[in-house]
mmCIF file of C-alpha atoms in Angstrom:
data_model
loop_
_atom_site.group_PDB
_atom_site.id
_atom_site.type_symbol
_atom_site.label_atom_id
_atom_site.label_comp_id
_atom_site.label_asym_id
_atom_site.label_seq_id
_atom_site.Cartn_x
_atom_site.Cartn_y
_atom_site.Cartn_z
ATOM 1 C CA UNK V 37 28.515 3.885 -17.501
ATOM 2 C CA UNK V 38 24.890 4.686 -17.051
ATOM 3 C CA UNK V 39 23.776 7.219 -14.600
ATOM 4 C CA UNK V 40 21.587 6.568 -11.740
ATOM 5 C CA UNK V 41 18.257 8.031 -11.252
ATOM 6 C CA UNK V 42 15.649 8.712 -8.620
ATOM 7 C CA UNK V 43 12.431 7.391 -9.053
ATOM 8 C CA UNK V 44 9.319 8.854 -7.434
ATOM 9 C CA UNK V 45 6.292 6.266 -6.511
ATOM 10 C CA UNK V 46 3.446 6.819 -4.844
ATOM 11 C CA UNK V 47 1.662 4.268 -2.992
ATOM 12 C CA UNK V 48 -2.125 4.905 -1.717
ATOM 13 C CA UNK V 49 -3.692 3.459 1.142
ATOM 14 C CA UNK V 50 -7.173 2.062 0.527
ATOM 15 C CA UNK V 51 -9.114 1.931 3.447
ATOM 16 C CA UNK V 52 -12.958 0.572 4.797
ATOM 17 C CA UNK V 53 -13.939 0.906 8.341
ATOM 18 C CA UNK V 54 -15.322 -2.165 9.716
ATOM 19 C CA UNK V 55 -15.770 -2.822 13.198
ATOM 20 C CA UNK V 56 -14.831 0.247 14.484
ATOM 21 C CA UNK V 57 -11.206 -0.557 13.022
ATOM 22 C CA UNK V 58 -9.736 1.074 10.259
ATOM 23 C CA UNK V 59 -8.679 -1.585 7.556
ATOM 24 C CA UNK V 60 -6.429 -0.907 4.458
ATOM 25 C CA UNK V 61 -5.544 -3.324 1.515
ATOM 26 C CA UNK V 62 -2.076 -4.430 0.538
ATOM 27 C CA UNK V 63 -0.850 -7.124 -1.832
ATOM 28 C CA UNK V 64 1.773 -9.447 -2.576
ATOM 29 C CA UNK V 65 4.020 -8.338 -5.270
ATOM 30 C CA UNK V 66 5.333 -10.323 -8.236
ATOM 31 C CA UNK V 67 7.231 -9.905 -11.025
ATOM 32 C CA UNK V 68 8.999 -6.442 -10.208
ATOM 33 C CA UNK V 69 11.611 -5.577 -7.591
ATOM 34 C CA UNK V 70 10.299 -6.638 -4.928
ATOM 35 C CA UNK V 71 8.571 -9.532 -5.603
ATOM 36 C CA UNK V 72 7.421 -11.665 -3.076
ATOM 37 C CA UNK V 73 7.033 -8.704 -0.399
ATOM 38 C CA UNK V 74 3.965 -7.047 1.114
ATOM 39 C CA UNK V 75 3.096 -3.790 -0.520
ATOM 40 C CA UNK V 76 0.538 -0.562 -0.923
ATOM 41 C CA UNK V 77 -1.474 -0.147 -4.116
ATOM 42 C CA UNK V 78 0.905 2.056 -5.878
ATOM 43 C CA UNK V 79 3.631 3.210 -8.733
ATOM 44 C CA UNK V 80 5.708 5.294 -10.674
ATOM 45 C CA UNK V 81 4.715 9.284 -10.614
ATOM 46 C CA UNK V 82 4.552 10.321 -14.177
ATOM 47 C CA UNK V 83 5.555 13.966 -15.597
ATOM 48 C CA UNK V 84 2.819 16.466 -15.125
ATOM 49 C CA UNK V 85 0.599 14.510 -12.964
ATOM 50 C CA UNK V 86 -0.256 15.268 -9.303
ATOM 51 C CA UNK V 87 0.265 12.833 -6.364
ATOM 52 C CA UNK V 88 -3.380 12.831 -5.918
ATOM 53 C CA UNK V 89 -4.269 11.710 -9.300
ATOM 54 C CA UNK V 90 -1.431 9.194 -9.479
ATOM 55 C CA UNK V 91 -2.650 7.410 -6.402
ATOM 56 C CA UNK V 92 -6.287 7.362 -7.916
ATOM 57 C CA UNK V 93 -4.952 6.017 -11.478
ATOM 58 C CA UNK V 94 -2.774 3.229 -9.472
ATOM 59 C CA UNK V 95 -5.565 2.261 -7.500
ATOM 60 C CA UNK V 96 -8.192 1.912 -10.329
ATOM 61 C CA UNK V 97 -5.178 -0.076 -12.909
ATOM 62 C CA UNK V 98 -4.458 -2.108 -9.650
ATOM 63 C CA UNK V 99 -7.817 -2.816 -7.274
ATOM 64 C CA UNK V 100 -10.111 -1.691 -9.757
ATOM 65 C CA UNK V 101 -11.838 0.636 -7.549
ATOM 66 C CA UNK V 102 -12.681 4.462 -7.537
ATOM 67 C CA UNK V 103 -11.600 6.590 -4.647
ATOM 68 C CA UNK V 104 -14.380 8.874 -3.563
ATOM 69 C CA UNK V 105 -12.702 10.909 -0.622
ATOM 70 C CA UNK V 106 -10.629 13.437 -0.741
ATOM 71 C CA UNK V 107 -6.532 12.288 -0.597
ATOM 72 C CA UNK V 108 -3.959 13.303 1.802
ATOM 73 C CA UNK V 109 -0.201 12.767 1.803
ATOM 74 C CA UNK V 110 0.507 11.238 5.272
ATOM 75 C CA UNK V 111 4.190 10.336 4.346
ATOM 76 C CA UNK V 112 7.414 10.355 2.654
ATOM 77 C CA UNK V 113 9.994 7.890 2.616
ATOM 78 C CA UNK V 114 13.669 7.796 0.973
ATOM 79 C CA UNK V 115 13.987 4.184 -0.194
ATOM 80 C CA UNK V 116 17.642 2.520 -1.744
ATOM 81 C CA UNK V 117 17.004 -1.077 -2.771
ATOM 82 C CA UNK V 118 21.156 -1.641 -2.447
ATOM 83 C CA UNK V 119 20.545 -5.607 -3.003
ATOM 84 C CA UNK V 120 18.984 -4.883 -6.288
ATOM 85 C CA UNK V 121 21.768 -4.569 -9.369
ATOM 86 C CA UNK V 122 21.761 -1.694 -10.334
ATOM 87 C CA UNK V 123 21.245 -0.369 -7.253
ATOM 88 C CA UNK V 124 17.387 1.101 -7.122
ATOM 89 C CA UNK V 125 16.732 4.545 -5.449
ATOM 90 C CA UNK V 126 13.067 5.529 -4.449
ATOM 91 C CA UNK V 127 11.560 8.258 -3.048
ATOM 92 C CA UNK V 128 7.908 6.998 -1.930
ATOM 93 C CA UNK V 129 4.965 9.925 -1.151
ATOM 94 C CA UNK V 130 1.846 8.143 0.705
ATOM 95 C CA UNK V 131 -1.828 9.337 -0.069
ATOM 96 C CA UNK V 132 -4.853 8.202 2.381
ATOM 97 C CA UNK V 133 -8.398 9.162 1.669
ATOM 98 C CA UNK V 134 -9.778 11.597 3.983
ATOM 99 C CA UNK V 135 -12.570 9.275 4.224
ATOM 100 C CA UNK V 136 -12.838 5.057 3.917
ATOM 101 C CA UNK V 137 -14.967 5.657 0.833
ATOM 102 C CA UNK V 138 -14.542 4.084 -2.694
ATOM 103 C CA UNK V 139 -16.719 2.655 -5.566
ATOM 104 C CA UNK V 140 -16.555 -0.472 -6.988
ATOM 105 C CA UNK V 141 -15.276 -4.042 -5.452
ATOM 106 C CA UNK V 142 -11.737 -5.057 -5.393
ATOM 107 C CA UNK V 143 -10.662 -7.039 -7.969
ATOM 108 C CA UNK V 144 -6.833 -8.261 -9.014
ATOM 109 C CA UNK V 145 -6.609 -6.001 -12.300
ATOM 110 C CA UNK V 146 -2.611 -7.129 -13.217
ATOM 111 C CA UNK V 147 -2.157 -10.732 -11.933
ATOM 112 C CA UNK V 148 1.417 -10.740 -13.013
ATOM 113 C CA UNK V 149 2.358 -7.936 -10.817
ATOM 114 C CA UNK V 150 0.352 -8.685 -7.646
ATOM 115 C CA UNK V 151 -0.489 -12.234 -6.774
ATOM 116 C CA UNK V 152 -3.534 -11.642 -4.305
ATOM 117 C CA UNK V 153 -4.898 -8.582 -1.770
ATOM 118 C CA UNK V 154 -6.125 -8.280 1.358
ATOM 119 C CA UNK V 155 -7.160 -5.770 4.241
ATOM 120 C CA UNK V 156 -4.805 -5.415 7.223
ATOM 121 C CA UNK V 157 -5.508 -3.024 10.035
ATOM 122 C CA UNK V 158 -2.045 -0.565 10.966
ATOM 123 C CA UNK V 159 -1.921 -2.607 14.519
ATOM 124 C CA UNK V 160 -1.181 -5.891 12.201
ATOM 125 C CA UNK V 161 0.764 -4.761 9.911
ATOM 126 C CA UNK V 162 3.203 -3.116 12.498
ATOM 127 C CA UNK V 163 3.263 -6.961 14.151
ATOM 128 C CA UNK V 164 3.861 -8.633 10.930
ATOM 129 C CA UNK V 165 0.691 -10.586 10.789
ATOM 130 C CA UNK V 166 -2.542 -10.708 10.794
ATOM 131 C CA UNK V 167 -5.031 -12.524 13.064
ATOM 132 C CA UNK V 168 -7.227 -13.125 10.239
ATOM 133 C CA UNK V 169 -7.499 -13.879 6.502
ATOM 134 C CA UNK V 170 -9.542 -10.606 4.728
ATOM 135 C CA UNK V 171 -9.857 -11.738 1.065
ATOM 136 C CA UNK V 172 -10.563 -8.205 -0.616
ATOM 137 C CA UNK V 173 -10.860 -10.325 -3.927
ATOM 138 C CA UNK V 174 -14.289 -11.960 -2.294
ATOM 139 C CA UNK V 175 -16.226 -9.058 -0.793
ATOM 140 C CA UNK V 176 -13.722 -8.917 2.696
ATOM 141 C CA UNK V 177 -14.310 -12.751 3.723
ATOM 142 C CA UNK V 178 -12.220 -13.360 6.860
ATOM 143 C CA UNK V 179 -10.984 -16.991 6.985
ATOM 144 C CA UNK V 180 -9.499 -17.847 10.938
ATOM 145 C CA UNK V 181 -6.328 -20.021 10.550
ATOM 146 C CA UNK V 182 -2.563 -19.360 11.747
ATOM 147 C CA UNK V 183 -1.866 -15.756 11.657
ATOM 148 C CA UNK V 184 -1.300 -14.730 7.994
ATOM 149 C CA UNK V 185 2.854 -13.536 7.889
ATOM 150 C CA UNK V 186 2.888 -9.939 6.391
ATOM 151 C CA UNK V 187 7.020 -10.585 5.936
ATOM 152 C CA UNK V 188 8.458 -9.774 4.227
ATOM 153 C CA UNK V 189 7.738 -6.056 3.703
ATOM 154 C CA UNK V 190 8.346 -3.992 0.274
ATOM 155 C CA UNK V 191 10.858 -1.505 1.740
ATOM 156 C CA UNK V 192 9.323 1.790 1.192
ATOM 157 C CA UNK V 193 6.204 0.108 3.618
ATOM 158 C CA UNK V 194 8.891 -1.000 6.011
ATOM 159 C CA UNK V 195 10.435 2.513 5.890
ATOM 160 C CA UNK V 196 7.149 4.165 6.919
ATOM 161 C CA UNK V 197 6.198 1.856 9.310
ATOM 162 C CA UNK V 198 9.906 2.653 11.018
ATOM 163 C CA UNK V 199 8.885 6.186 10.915
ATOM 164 C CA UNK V 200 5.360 6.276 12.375
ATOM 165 C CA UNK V 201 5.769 3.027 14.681
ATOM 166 C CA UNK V 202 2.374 1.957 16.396
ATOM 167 C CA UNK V 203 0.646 5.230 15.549
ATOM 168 C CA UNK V 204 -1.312 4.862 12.496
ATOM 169 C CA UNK V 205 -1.063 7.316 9.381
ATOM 170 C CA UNK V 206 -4.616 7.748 9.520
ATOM 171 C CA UNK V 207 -4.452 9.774 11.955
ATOM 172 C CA UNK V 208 -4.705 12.947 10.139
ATOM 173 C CA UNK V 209 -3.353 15.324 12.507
ATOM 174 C CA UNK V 210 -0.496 15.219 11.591
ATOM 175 C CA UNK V 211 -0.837 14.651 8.028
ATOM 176 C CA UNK V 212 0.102 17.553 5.209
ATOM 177 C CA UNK V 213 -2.788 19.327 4.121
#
């Protein structure tokens, strides 16, 4: 009998202002638990290293982008992926840059773990689509056609979003410091 472990992941939310609305990228997962679902840039926590610079390294492997700001934890969430066998147990830690500021343009760095990303606002996400079609692959280029589905969700995301409801996590004030 093996014994069961809890992972720790971090997932990072990349974010541009545009608009006056606060926009952050997710992408479609393949290839992993989870595959098929909606999910932050993001993985596994490795010994030694802090969240901070996990959520940088996962960024730059996955978006291929530098964050430039400052990051924040703005959440925690206790994950167990019972339909998974084994069972998978995760406890997810959420960074967001202080500031929408990164270098570099988006680009899908592992193609056989993420098929495609693109920016949601917090207001879409929490409705489960999104009005628009933001390809952060081609510099942001909205497309208008049926609302994109965001469904379904990789849990952790789904997990936060039950915790923070409507009010986005970019609202620092109630953030960790």
């Amino acid at each position: 009998m093996s014994a069961a472990t809890v992972r720790v992941g971090v997932g990072c939310f990349v974010t541009m202002r545009k608009e006056g609305e606060t926009y952050f990228l997710i992408g479609q997962r393949k290839g992993s638990h989870g595959s098929g679902t909606w999910g932050l840039p993001g993985g596994h926590l490795e010994v030694g290293e802090s969240w901070s610079v996990c959520a940088q390294r996962e960024v730059l492997e996955e978006c291929g982008v530098e964050l430039l700001s400052e990051l924040v934890h703005v959440g925690t969430t206790n994950s167990i992926f019972s339909d998974n066998v084994p069972t998978k147990h995760y406890i997810t830690l959420y960074m967001a840059p202080k500031a929408p500021a990164f270098k570099g343009s988006v680009r899908l760095m592992e193609p056989d773990k993420c098929s495609q990303w693109i920016w949601v606002s917090w207001k879409e996400l929490v409705d489960g689509k999104a009005a628009l079609y933001r390809d952060a692959c081609n510099d942001g280029a909205s497309k208008s056609w049926e609302p994109l589905v965001l469904e379904p969700l990789f849990l952790p995301l789904k997990n936060l979003i039950n915790q923070f409801g409507s009010k986005s996590p970019f609202d620092t004030s109630h953030a960790d410091s």
